[in-house]
Coordinates of C-alpha atoms in Angstrom, one line a residue:
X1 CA -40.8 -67.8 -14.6
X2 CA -40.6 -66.6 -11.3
X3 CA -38.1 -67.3 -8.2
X4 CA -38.8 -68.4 -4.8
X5 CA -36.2 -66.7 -2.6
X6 CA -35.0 -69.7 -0.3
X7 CA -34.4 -68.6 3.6
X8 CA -30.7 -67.7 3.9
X9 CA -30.0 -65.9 7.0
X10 CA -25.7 -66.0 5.8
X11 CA -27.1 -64.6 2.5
X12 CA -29.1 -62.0 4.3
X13 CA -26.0 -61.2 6.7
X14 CA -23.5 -61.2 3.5
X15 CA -26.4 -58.6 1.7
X16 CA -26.3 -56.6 5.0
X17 CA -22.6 -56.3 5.6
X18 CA -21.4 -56.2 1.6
X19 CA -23.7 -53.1 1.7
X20 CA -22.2 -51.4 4.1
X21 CA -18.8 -51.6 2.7
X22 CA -20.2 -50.7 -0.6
X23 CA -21.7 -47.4 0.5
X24 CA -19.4 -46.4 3.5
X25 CA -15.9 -48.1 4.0
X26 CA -14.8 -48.6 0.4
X27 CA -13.2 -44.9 -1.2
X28 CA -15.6 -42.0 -2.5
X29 CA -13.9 -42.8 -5.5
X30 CA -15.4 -46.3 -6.1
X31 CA -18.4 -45.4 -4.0
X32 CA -19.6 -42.7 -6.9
X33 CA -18.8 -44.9 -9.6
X34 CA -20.9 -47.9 -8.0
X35 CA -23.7 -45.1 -7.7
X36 CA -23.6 -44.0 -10.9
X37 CA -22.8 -47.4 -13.2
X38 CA -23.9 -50.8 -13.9
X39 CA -22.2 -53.6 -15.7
X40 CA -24.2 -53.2 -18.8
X41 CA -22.7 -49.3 -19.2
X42 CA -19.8 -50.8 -20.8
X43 CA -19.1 -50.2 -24.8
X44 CA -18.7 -54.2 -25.2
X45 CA -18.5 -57.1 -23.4
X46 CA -15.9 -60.2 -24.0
X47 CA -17.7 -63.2 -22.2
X48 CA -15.7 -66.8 -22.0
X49 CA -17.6 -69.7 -21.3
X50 CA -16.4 -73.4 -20.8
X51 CA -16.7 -76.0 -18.8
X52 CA -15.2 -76.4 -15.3
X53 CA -11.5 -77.0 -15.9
X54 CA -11.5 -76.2 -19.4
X55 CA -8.5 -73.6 -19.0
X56 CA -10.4 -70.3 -18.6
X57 CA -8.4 -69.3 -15.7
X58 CA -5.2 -69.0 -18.0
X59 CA -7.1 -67.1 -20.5
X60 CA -8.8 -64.8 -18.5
X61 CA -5.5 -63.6 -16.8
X62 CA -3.9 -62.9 -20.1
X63 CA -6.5 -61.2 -21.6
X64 CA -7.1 -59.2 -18.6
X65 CA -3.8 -57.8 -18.9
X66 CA -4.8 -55.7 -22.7
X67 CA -4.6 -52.0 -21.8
X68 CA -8.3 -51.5 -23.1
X69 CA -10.2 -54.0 -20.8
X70 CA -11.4 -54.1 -17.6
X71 CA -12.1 -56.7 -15.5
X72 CA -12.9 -58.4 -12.2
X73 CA -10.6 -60.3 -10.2
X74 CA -12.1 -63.7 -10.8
X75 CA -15.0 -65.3 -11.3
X76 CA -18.4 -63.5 -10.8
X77 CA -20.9 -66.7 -9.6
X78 CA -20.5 -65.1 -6.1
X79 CA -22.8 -62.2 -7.4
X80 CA -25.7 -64.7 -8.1
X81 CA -25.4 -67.0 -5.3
X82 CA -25.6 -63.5 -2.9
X83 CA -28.6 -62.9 -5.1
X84 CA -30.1 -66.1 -5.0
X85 CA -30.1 -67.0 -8.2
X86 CA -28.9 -70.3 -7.9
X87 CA -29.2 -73.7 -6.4
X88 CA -31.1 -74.4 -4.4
X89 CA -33.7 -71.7 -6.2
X90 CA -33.1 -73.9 -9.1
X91 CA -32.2 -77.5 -9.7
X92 CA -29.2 -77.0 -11.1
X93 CA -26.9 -74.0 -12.4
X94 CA -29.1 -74.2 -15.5
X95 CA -31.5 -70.6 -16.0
X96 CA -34.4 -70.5 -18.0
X97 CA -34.1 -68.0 -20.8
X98 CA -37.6 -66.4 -19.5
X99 CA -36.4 -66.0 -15.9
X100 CA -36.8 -62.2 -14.9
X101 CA -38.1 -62.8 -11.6
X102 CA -34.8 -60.7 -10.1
X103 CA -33.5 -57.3 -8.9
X104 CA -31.7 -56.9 -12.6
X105 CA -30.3 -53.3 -11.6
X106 CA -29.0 -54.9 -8.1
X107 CA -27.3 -57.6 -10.1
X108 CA -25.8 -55.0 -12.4
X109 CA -24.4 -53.2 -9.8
X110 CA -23.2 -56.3 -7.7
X111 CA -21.3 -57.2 -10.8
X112 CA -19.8 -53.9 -10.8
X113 CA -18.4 -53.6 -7.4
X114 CA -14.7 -55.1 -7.8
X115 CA -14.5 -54.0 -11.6
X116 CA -11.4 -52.1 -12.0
X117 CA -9.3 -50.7 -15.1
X118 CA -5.8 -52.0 -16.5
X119 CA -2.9 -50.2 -16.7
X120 CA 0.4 -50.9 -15.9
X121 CA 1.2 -48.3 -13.2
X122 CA -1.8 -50.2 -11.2
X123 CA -2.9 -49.0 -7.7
X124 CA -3.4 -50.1 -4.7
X125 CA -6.4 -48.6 -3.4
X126 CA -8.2 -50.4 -5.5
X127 CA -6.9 -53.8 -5.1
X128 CA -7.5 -52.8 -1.1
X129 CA -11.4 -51.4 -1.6
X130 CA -11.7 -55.1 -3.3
X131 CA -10.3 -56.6 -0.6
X132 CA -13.2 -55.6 1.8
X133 CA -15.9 -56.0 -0.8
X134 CA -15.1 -59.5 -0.6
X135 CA -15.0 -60.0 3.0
X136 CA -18.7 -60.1 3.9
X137 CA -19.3 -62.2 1.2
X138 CA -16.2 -64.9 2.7
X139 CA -17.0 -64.4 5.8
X140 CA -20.4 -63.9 5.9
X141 CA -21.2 -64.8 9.6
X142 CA -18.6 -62.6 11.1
X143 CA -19.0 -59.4 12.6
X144 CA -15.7 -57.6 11.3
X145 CA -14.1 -54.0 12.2
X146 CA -14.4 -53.1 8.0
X147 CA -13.3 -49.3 8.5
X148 CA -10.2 -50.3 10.8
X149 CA -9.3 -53.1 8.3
X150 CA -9.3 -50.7 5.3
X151 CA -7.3 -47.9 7.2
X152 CA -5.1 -50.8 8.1
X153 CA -4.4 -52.1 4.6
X154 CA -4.6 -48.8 2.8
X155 CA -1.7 -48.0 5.3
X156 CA 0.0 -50.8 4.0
X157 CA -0.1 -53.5 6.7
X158 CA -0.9 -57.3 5.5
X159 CA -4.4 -58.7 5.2
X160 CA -2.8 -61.9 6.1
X161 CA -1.3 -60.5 9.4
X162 CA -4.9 -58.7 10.4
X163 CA -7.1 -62.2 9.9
X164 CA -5.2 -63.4 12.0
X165 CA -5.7 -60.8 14.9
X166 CA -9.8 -62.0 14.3
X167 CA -9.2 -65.7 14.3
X168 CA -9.4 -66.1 10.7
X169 CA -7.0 -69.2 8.9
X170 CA -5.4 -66.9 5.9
X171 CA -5.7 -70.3 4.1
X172 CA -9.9 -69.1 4.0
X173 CA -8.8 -66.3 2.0
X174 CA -6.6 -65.9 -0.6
X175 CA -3.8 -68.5 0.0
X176 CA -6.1 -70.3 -1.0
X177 CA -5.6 -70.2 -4.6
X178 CA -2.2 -71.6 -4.3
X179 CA -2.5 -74.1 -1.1
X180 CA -4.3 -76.9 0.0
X181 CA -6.2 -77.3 3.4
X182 CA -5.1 -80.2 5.4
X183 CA -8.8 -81.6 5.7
X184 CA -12.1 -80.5 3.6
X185 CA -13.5 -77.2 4.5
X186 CA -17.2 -77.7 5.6
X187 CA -19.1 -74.3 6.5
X188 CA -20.9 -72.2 3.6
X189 CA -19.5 -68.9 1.8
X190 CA -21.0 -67.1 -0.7
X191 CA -17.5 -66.4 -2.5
X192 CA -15.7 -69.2 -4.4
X193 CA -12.2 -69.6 -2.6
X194 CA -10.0 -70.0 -4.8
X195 CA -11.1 -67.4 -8.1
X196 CA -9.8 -64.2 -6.1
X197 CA -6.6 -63.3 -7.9
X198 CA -5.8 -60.0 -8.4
X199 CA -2.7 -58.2 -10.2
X200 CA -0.7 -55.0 -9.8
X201 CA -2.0 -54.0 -13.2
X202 CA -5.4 -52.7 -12.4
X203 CA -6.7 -49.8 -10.7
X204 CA -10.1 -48.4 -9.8
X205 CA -12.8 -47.3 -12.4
X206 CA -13.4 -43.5 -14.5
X207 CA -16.2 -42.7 -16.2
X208 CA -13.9 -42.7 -19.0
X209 CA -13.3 -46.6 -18.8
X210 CA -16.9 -47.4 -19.7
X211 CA -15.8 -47.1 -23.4
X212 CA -13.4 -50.4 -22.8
X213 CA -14.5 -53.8 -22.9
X214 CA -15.4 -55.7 -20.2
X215 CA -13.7 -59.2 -19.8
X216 CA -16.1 -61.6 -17.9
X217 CA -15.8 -65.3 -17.3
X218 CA -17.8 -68.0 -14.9
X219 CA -17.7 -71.1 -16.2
X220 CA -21.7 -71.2 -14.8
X221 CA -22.1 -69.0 -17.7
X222 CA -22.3 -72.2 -20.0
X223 CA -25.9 -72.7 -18.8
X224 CA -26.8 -69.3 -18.9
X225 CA -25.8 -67.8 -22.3
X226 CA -29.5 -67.5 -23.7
X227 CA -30.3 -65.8 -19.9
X228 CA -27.7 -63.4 -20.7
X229 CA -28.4 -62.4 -24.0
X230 CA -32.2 -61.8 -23.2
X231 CA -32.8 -60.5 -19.7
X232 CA -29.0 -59.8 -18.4
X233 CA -27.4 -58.0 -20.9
X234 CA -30.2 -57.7 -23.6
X235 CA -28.9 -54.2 -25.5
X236 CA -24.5 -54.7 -24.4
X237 CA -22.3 -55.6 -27.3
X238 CA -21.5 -59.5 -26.1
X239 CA -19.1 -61.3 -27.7
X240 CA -18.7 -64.4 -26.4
X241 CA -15.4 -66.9 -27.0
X242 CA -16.2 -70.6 -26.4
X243 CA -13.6 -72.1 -25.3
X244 CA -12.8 -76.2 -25.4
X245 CA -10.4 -78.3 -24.0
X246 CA -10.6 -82.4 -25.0
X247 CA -12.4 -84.5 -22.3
X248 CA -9.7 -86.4 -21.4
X249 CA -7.6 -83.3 -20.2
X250 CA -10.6 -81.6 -18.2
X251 CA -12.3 -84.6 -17.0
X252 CA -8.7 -85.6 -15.4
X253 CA -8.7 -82.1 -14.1
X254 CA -11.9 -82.2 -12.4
X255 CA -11.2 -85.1 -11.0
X256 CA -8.3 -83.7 -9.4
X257 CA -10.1 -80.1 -7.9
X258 CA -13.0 -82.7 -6.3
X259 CA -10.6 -84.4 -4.3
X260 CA -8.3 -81.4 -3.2
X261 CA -9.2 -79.3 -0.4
X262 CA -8.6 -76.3 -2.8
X263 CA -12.5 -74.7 -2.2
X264 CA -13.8 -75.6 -5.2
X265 CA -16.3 -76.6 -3.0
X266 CA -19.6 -75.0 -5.0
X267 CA -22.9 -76.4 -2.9
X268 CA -24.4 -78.3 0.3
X269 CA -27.1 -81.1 -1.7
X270 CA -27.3 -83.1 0.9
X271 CA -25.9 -86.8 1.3
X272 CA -22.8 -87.2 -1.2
X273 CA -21.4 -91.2 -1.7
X274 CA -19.5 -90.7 -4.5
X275 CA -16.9 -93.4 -5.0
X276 CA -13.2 -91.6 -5.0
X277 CA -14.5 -88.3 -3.0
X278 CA -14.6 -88.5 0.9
X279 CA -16.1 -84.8 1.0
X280 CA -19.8 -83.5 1.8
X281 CA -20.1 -80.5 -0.7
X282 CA -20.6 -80.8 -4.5
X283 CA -17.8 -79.5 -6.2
X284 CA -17.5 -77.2 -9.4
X285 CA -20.9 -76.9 -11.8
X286 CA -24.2 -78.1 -11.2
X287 CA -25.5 -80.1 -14.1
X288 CA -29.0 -80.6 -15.2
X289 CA -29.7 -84.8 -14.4
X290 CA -26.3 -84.4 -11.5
X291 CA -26.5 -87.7 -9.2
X292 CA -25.4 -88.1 -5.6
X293 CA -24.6 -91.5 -5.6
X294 CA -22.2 -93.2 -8.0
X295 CA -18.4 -92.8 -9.6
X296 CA -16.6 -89.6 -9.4
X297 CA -15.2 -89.9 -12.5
X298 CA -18.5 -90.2 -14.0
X299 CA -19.9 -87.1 -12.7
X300 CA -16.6 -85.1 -13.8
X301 CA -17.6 -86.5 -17.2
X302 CA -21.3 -85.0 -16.6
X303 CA -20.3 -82.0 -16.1
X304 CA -18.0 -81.5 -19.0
X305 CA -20.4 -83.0 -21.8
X306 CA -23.4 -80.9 -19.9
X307 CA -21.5 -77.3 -19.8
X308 CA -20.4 -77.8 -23.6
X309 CA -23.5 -79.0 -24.8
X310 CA -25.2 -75.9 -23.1
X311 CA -22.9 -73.6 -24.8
X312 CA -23.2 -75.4 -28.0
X313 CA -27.0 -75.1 -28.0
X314 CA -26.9 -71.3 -26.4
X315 CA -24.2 -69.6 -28.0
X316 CA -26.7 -69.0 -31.2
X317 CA -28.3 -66.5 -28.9
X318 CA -25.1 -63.8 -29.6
X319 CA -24.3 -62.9 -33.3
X320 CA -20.0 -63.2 -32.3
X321 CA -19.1 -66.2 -31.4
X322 CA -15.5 -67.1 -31.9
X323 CA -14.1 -71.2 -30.7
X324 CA -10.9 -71.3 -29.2
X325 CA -8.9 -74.4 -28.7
X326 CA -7.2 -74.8 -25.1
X327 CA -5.0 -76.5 -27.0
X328 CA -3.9 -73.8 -29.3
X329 CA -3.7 -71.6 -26.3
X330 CA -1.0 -73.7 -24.6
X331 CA 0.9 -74.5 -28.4
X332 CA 0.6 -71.5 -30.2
X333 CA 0.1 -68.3 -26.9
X334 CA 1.1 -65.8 -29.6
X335 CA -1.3 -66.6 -32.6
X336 CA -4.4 -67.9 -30.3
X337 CA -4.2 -64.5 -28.3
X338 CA -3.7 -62.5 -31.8
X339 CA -6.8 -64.1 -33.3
X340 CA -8.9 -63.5 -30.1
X341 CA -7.9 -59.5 -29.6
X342 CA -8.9 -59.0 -33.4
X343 CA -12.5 -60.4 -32.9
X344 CA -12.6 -58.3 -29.8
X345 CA -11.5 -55.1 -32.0
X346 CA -9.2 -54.6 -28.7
X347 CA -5.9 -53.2 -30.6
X348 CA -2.4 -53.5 -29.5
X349 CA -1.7 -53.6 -25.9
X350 CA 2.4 -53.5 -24.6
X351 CA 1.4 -55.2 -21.6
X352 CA -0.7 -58.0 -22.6
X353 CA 2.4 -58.6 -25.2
X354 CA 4.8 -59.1 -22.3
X355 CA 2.1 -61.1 -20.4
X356 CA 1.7 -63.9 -23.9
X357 CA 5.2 -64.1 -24.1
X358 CA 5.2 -65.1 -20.2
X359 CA 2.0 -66.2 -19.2
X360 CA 1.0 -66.5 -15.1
X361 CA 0.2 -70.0 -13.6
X362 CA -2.6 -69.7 -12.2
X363 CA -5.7 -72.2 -10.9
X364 CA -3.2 -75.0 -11.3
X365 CA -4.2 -78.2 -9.9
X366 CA -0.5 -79.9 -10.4
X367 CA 2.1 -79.1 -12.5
X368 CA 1.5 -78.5 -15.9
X369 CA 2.5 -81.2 -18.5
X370 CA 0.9 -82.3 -21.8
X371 CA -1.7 -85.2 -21.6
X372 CA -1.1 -85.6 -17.8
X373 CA -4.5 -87.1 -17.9
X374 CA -2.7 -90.6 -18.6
X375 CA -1.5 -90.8 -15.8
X376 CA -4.7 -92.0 -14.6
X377 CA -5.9 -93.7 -18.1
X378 CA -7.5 -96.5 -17.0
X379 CA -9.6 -94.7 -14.9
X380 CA -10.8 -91.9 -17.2
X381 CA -11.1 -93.7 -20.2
X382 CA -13.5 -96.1 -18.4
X383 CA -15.8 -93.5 -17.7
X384 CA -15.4 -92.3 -21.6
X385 CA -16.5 -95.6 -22.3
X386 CA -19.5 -95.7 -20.4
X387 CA -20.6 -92.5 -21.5
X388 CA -23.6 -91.5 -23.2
X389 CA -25.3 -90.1 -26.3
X390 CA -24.5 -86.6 -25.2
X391 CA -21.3 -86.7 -24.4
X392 CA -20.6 -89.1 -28.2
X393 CA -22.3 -86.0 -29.9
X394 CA -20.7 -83.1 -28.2
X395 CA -16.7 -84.6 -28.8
X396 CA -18.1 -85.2 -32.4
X397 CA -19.6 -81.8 -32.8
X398 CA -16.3 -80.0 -30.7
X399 CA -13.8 -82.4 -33.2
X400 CA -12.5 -83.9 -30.3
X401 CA -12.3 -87.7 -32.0
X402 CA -8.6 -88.0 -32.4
X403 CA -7.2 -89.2 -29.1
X404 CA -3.6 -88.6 -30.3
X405 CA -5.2 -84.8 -29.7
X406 CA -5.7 -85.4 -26.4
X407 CA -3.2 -83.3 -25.1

C-alpha cells in the first residue's frame, strides 16, 4: 500500500525548522547520538497500548522511572503526524499492516530525538535540548531565535519567561498539561499539548544505554500493533502490555478531555455537530466508521470499543503480551508494577520503588476518585445501552461484565 503525501506547508515548515535544531542548536552530545542511532537499536522494547483515557499516562510515568529504561517524554503520535502518516493520508488512525510506503529510517530517527536515559542524578541539558526539539513542531509557523533560546535556558533562565518575550501564551506549551484555556484553541500543531511532561530523572543518551529497554506508549498504537511488528520494528524485542480500564471509567473520561480546552485536540475533519461539544477539532483517536454528526457520548464509546478491539485482534502479532488491569494498577501499585517489571526482565530499580509507593498525578482530567463516572450515570449508561455488537463482544472478551467492577 502506498501513501499519498497530502500538501502541508506547517508540516513542511515543522520538517524544516525541527531539522535544524536536530543538527545544529541541540548539544554535540545528542547531535552524535541522533547520527549514529535509531529507535530500533535498543535491546527490547516495552510498548503500552490502550484506548484513549484508559490510564496509560499513570503507567507510563511510573515505569519510566526503572533505572534500566529509557524513554521519551510523552507520547510519540507527533513523530507520525510530522511524517504524514496519519489522517488525513488515511481515514482514520487505523495502518494497514502492508503499508511501507514511508521514510522508515527518518521515522526511526524522529522517534529518537527526545529519548533520554533514567537516573536519578538527571540533567538538565537534556531536558533543555528537548525543549527545542519540540518547538518547531508546537510552533510550527513561527520563525523563532532557537540558538538564543537554548543559550538562554541552558543558562538557566525560564522557558515560560522567554515565550513570552515572542508573543507566545505559556498556556500553548507546557502549562498545558495542568491548565485549561479559557476558550478552545483552534490553529493546527503537529505536537499533542498536553503529553509533554518531563522529570528530573532523565538525562541524555550513551551508546551504552542502547542495552536498556525502551518504554514507548501512544494510545494510536492500538491500531497499529500489526504495522509495528512487521514494517516498524520487524527484528526489536517488543513486548507489548495491553492495558484496560472498564468502559464506564474511560468513556466518562473521554467525555470529560472533549469538552476541556486541555489540547486534546487531535485533528481538523471538517464540520463537527456533536451534541455536548461546542468545539471544531476531533478530539483524542480516530476510529475506523468515526461520525461527525451525533452524541458525544456515543463517539467516546466508539473509540473505546474500536481501540480495544484493535488491540485485541493485533496483539497476536508479538509473541509477549501481558493484560494489565487499570484497576489493579490503582488497588494494588505494588503487585501490578511487580508483575509488569518481571515480564519486562527489567530487575530492581530504587527509584521506580520510591515512585510505586508515591505515584505522580499526571493527565488528570479532575480529581481522582473511584467510579466518578456515576456522576454522570444516566448519561453514560445510555450510550452503553445503545451500543453495538462490538462494543457487547469486546467487554465480554476484556471480563468487563460486572458493573459492581466498574471502578
Amino acid at each position: 500500500m502506498s501513501l499519498e503525501e497530502p500538501p502541508s506547508d506547517l508540516r513542511d515548515q515543522a520538517r524544516q525548522n525541527y531539522e535544524h535544531v536536530k543538527n545544529e542548536v541541540v548539544t554535540e552530545g545528542k547531535q552524535s547520538i541522533l547520527t549514529k542511532y535509531q529507535v530500533d537499536d535498543f535491546d527490547s522494547v516495552l510498548l503500552i497500548v490502550t484506548a484513549p483515557r484508559g490510564g496509560s499516562s499513570l503507567l507510563f510515568d511510573i515505569l519510566r522511572h526503572h533505572e534500566g529504561t529509557c524513554s521519551l517524554d510523552g507520547e510519540h503520535d507527533r513523530w507520525y503526524t510530522l511524517n504524514g502518516i496519519c489522517y488525513p493520508a488515511f481515514e482514520s488512525d487505523v495502518l494497514p499492516a502492508d503499508f511501507e510506503s514511508f521514510d522508515r529510517e527518518k521515522l526511526l530517527t524522529d522517534l529518537l530525538a527526545e529519548v533520554g536515559a533514567t537516573e536519578r542524578s538527571g540533567d538538565r541539558t537534556h531536558r533543555v535540548d528537548n525543549a527545542l526539539v519540540r518547538l518547531p513542531l508546537q510552533f510550527p509557523n513561527r520563525e523563532l531565535p532557537y540558538e538564543q533560546i537554548h543559550e538562554r535556558l541552558l543558562a538557566g533562565e525560564s522557558l515560560n519567561e522567554i515565550l513570552e518575550e515572542f508573543g507566545i501564551p505559556p498556556l500553548q506549551y507546557d502549562e498545558y498539561a495542568v491548565k485549561d484555556a479559557s476558550s478552545p484553541f483552534e490553529t493546527e500543531t503537529i505536537e499533542d499539548r498536553p503529553f509533554v511532561s518531563s522529570h528530573s530523572h532523565k538525562r541524555g543518551l550513551t551508546a551504552d544505554d542502547f542495552e536498556r529497554t525502551l518504554v514507548l506508549k501512544a494510545s494510536g498504537d492500538a491500531y497499529r500493533l500489526p504495522w509495528i511488528r512487521e514494517q516498524l520494528l520487524p527484528e526489536t524485542d517488543v513486548k507489548v502490555v495491553h492495558l484496560t480500564r472498564n468502559p464506564a471509567a474511560s468513556i466518562n473520561g473521554l467525555y470529560d478531555g472533549w469538552r476541556l480546552n486541555r489540547g486534546f485536540q487531535t485533528y481538523n475533519v471538517g464540520d463537527l455537530n456533536l451534541e455536548g461539544y461546542n468545539g471544531s477539532l476531533w478530539c483524542y483517536d480516530l476510529p475506523p466508521a468515526w461520525v461527525s454528526e451525533g452524541k458525544l457520548i456515543d463517539v467516546c464509546l466508539l473509540q473505546w470499543a474500536q481501540a480495544h478491539r484493535h488491540i485485541l485482534d493485533g496483539r497476536d502479532a508479538f509473541e509477549d503480551v501481558l493484560r494489565v488491569r487499570f484497576e489493579d494498577l490503582l488497588t494494588d501499585t505494588s503487585s501490578t508494577i511487580k508483575e509488569i517489571v518481571e515480564f519486562a526482565d527489567l530487575g530492581e530499580s530504587a527509584l521506580l520503588s520510591e515512585n510505586v509507593e508515591d505515584p505522580n498525578k499526571v493527565m488528570t482530567t479532575k480529581e481522582p476518585r473511584h467510579a466518578r463516572w456515576r456522576d454522570r450515570e444516566d448519561l453514560v449508561k445510555s450510550a452503553l445501552n445503545r451500543a453495538d455488537e462490538t462494543y457487547t463482544e469486546v467487554v465480554e472478551e476484556l471480563e468487563y461484565t460486572e458493573e459492581s467492577e466498574w471502578i
